[in-house]
Coordinates of C-alpha atoms and ligand atoms in Angstrom, one line a residue:
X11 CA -6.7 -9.4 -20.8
X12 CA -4.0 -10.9 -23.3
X13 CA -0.5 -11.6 -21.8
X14 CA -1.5 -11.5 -18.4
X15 CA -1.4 -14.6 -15.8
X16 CA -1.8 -14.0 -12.7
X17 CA 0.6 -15.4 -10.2
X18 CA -1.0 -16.5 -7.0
X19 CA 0.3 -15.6 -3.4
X20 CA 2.0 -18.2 -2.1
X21 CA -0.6 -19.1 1.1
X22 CA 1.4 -20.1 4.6
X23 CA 0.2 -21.8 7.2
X24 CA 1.7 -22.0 11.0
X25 CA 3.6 -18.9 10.5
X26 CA 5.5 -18.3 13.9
X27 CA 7.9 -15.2 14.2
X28 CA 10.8 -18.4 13.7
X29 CA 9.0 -19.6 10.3
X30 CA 8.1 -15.5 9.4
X31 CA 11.9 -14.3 9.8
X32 CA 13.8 -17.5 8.7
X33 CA 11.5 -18.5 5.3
X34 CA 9.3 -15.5 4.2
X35 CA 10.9 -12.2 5.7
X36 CA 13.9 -12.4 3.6
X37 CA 12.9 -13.4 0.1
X38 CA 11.4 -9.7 -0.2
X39 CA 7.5 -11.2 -2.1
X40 CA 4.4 -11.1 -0.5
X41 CA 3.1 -14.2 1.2
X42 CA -0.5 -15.0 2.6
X43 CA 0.0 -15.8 6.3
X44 CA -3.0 -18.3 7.2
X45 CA -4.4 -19.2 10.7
X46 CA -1.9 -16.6 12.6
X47 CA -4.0 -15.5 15.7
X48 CA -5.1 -11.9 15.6
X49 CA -6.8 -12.2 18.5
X50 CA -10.9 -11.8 19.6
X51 CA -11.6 -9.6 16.9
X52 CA -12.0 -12.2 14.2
X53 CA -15.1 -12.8 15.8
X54 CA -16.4 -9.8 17.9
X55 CA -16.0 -7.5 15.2
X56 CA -19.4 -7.2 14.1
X57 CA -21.1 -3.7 12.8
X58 CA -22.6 -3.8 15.8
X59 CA -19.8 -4.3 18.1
X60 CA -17.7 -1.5 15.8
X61 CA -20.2 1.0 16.3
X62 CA -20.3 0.5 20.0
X63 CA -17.2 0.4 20.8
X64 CA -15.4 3.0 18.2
X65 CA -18.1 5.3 19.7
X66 CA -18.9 8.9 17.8
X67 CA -15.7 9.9 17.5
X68 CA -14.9 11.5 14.3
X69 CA -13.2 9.8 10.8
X70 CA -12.5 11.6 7.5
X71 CA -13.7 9.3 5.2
X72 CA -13.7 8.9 1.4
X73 CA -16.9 8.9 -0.3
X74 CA -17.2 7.5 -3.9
X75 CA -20.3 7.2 -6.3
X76 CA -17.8 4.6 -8.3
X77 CA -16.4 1.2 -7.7
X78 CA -12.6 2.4 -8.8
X79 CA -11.2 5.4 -6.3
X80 CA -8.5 7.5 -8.5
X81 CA -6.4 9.5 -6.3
X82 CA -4.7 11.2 -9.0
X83 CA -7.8 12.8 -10.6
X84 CA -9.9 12.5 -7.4
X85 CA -13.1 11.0 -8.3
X86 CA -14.2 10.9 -4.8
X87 CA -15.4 13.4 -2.0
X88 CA -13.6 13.4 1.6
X89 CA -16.1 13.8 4.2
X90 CA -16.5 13.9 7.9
X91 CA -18.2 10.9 10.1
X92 CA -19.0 9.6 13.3
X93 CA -17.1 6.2 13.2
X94 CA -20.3 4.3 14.0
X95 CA -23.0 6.3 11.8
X96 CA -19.9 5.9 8.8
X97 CA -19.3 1.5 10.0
X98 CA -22.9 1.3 9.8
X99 CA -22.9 3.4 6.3
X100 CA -20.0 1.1 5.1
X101 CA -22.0 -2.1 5.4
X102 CA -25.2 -1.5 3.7
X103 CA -25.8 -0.9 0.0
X104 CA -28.7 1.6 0.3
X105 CA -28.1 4.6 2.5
X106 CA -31.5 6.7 3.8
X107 CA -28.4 9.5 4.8
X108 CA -25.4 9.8 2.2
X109 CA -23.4 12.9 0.6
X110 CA -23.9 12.1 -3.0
X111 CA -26.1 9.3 -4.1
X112 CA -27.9 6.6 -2.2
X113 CA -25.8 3.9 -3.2
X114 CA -22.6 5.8 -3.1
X115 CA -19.7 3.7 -1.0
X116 CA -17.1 4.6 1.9
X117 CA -14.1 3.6 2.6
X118 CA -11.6 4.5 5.8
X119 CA -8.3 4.9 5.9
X120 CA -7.5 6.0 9.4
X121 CA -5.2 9.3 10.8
X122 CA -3.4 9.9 13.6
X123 CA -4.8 12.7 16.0
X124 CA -2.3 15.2 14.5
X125 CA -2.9 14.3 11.0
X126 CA 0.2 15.7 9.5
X127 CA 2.7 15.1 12.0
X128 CA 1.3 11.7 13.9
X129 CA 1.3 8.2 11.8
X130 CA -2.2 6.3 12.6
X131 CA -1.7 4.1 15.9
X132 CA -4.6 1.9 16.8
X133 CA -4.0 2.1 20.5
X134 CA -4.3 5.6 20.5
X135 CA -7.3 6.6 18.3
X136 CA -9.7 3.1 18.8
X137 CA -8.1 2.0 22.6
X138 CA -11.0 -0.4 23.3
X139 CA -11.0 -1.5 19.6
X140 CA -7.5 -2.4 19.8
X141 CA -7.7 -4.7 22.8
X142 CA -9.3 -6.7 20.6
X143 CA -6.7 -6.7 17.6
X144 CA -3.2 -8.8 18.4
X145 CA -0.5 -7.3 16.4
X146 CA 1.6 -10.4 15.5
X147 CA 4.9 -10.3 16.8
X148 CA 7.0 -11.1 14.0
X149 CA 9.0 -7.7 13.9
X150 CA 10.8 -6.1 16.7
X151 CA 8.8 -3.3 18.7
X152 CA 10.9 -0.8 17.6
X153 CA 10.3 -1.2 14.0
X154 CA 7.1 -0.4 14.5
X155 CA 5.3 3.1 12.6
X156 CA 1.7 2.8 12.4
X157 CA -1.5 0.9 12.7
X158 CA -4.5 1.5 10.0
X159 CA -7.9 0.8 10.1
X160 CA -9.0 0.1 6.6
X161 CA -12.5 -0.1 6.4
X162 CA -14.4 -0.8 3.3
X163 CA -17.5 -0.9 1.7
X164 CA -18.4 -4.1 -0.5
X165 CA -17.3 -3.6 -4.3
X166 CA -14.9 -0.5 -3.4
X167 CA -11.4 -0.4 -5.1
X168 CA -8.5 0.9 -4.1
X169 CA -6.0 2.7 -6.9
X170 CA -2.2 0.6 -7.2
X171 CA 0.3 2.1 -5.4
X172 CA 3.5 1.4 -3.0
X173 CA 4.4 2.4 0.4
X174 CA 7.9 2.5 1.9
X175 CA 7.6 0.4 5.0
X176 CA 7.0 -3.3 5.3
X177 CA 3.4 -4.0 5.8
X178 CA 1.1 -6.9 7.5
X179 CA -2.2 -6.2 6.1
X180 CA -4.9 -7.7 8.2
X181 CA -8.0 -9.0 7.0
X182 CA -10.0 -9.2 10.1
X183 CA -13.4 -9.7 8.7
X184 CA -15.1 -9.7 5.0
X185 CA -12.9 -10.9 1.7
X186 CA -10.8 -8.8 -0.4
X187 CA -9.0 -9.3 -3.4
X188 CA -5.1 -7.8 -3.9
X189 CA -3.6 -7.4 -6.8
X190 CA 0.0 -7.0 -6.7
X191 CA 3.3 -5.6 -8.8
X192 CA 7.0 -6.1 -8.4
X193 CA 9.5 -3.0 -7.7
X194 CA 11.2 -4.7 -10.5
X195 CA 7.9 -4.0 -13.2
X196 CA 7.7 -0.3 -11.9
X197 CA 8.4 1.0 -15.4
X198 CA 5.3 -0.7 -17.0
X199 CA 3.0 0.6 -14.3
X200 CA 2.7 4.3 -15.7
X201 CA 3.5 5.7 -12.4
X202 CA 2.9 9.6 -11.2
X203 CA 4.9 9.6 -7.4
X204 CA 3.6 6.4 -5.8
X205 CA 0.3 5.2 -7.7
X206 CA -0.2 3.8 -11.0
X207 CA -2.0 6.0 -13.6
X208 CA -4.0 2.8 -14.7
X209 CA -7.1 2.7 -12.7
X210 CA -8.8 -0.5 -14.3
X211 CA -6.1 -3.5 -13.7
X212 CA -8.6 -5.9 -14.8
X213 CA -9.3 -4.3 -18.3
X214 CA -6.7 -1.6 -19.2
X215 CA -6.5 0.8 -21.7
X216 CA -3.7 -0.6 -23.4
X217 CA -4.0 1.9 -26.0
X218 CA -2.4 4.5 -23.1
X219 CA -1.0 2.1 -21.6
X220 CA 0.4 -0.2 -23.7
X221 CA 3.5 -1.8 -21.5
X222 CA 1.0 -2.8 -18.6
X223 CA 0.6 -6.3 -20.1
X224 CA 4.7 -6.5 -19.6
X225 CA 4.0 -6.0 -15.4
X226 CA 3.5 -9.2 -13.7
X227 CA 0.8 -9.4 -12.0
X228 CA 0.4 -11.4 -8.6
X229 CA -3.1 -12.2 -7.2
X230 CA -4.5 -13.4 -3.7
X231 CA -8.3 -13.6 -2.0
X232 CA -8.0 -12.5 1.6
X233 CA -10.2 -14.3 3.9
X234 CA -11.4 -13.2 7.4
X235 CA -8.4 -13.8 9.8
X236 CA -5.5 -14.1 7.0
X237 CA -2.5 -11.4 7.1
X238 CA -0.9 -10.5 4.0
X239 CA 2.7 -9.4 4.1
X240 CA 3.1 -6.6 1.3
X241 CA 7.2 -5.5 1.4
X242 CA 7.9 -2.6 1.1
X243 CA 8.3 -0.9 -2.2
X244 CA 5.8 -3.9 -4.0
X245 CA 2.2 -2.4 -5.2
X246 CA -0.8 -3.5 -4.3
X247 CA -4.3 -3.0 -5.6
X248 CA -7.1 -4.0 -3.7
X249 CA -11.1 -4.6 -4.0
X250 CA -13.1 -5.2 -1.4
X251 CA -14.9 -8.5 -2.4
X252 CA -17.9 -8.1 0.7
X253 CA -18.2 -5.3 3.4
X254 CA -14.7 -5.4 5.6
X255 CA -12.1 -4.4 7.7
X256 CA -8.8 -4.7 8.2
X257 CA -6.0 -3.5 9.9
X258 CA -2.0 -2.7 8.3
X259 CA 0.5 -2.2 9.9
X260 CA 3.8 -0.5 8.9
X261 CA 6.7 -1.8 9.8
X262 CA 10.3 0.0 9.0
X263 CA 12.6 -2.5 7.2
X264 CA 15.4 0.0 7.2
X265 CA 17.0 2.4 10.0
X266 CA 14.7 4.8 11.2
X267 CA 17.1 7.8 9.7
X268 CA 16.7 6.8 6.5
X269 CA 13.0 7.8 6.2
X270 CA 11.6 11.3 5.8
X271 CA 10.7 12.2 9.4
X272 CA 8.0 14.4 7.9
X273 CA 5.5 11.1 6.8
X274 CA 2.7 10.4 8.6
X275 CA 1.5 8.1 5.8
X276 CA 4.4 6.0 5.7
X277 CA 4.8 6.6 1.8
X278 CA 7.0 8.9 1.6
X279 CA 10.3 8.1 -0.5
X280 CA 13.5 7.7 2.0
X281 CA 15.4 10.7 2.1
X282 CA 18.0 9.9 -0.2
X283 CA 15.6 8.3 -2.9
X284 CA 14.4 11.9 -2.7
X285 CA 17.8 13.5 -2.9
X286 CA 18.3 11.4 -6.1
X287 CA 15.3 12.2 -7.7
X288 CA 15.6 16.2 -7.5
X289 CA 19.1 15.6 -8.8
X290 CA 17.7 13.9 -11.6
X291 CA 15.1 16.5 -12.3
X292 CA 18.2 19.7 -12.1
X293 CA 19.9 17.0 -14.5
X294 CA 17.1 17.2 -16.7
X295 CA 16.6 21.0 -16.2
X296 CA 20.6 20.9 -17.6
X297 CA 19.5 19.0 -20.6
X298 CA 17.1 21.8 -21.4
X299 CA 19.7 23.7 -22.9
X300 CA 20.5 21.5 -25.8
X301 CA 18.4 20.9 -28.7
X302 CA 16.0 17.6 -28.8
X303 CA 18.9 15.2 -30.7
X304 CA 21.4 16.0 -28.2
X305 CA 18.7 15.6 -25.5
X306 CA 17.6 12.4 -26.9
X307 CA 21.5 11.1 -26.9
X308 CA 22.5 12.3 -23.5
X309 CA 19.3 11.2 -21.8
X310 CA 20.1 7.6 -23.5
X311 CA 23.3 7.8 -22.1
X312 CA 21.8 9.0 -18.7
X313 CA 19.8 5.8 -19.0
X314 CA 22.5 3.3 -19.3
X315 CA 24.4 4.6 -16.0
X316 CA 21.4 4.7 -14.3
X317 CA 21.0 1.0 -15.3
X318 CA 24.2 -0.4 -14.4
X319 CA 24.9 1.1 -11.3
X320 CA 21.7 0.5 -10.0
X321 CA 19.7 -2.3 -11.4
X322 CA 19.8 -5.3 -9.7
X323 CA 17.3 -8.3 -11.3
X324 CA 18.3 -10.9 -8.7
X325 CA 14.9 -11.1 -6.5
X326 CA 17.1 -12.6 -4.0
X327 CA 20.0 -10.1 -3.3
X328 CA 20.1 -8.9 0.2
X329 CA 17.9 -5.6 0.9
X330 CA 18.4 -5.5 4.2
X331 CA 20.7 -3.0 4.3
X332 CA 21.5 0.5 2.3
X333 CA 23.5 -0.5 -0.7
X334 CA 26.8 1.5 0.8
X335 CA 26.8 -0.8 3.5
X336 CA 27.3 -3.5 1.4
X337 CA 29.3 -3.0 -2.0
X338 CA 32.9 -1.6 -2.2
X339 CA 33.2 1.8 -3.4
X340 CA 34.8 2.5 -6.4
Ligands
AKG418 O1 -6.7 -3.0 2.4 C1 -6.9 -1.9 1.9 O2 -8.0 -1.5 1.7 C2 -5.7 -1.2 1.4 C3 -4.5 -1.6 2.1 C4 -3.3 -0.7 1.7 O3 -3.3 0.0 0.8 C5 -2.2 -0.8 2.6 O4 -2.2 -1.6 3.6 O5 -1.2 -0.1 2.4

């Protein structure tokens, strides 16, 4: 695609929480974390292994008969598995069982055991599974929200989107390629709520989407055993390059009160992103009342505020904390 160089990960190696909180933490990009121990699972988690140990309990899984999932016209079936009849479904090509087509793929993304109030937690849902997994300890326990399997079929991708919590994505076996977009390029990502309307990053249709080329795009190949840290807000995109799984896990960067309490997903906008964006849609609504020049002029208007009191291009201002907490009013 014209315009478009990739930007590679940066790759770190002999990451310790010191190295994690004092170089990469704060400066907000993601970073491929190299060689951190996650434990036995690198190597015991074979299909085999899976199968035996996640037992029959049952996973909603996402079915597809294509190798791009869109979310926001649903291309793809949920359906209802054993986890070790749907690990052993995920690794093979052909299936002699399947919903849709014999070489249809599947990909989980797991729940927690009350699946709209309960955020996935490995410990709870895969116990002897998670024995296995070592969450590293680069955050403090009580940032943590969830823990997802993410469990993939070979050639499956995933559509571009954005979560609100910090995430260490685990690759624990099979590669996988992420593509990834700055908070800063959201307006050239064609965005309905938290995914990207443009399905195909590789070869877009820049006739619909013509500002895409403008996003930045930042590229890394997960091997078995690598952790990826996504920040929150960045999107990622990603294909799985062979049969895999991984575990994320979510990690709050800001004070627990500031998310929606209501998000078992972790992708949820904070509460007063939310606030803000229902004001701007009653703003809008106002703006109804005046015909399309004076519409055009006040939303331009609108615009500019909305840049200068918000916009902030240096990559390297602190985001720590919420913005109150650190500029003087008035
Ligand atoms: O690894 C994957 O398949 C998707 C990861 C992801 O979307 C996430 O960790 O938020």
């Amino acid at each position: 695609m014209e315009n478009q160089e990739n930007i590679s990960v940066p790759i770190f190696t002999e990451v310790d929480r010191r190295v994690f909180l004092e170089n990469i933490y704060p400066k907000r990009r993601p970073a491929v974390l190299r060689g951190v121990d996650l434990g036995p699972c690198v190597d015991r988690w074979t299909v085999e292994y899976l199968g035996e140990k996640g037992g029959d309990r049952e996973v909603k899984v996402h079915v597809s008969t294509v190798a791009q999932m869109d979310f926001l016209h649903k291309n793809f079936a949920y359906r209802t598995l054993q986890f070790n009849e749907f690990v052993k479904r995920a690794s093979e090509t052909k299936h002699s069982d399947f919903f849709l087509c014999e070489d249809e793929s599947y990909y989980l993304r797991s729940l927690g055991e009350n699946v709209r109030k309960e955020p996935a937690d490995l410990n709870k849902q895969f116990p002897d599974l998670a024995e296995d997994f070592h969450v590293p300890h680069f955050f403090e326990p009580d940032q943590f929200f969830s823990s997802v399997f993410r469990i993939s079929s070979c050639g499956l991708q995933l559509w571009t989107h954005y979560d609100v919590m910090d995430n260490l994505l685990a690759q624990v076996t099979g590669r996988k390629r992420v593509v990834l977009y700055s908070p800063q390029d959201a307006l050239h990502l064609y965005l309905s709520g938290d995914k990207s309307e443009v399905l195909d990053v590789d070869a877009p249709d820049l006739k619909r989407f013509p500002d895409f080329v403008k996003a930045r795009r930042y590229e890394c190949v997960l091997e078995p055993g690598d952790l990826l840290f996504i920040p929150a807000l960045w999107f990622h995109n990603t294909l799985a390059l062979q049969f895999g799984v991984g575990v994320n896990v979510f990690w709050r960067h800001l004070p627990a009160d500031i998310y929606d309490k209501k998000d078992p997903y972790g992708n949820k906008d904070p509460v007063a992103a939310a606030r803000a964006l229902q004001a701007l849609e009653r703003a809008l609504h106002a703006l109804d009342e005046l015909p399309a020049e004076y519409r055009d002029f006040y939303g331009r208007r609108m615009v500019q505020v909305i840049q200068r009191r918000t916009f902030c291009d240096d990559q390297d201002s602190d985001t720590t904390l919420p913005r109150s907490q650190f500029t003087k009013p008035g």
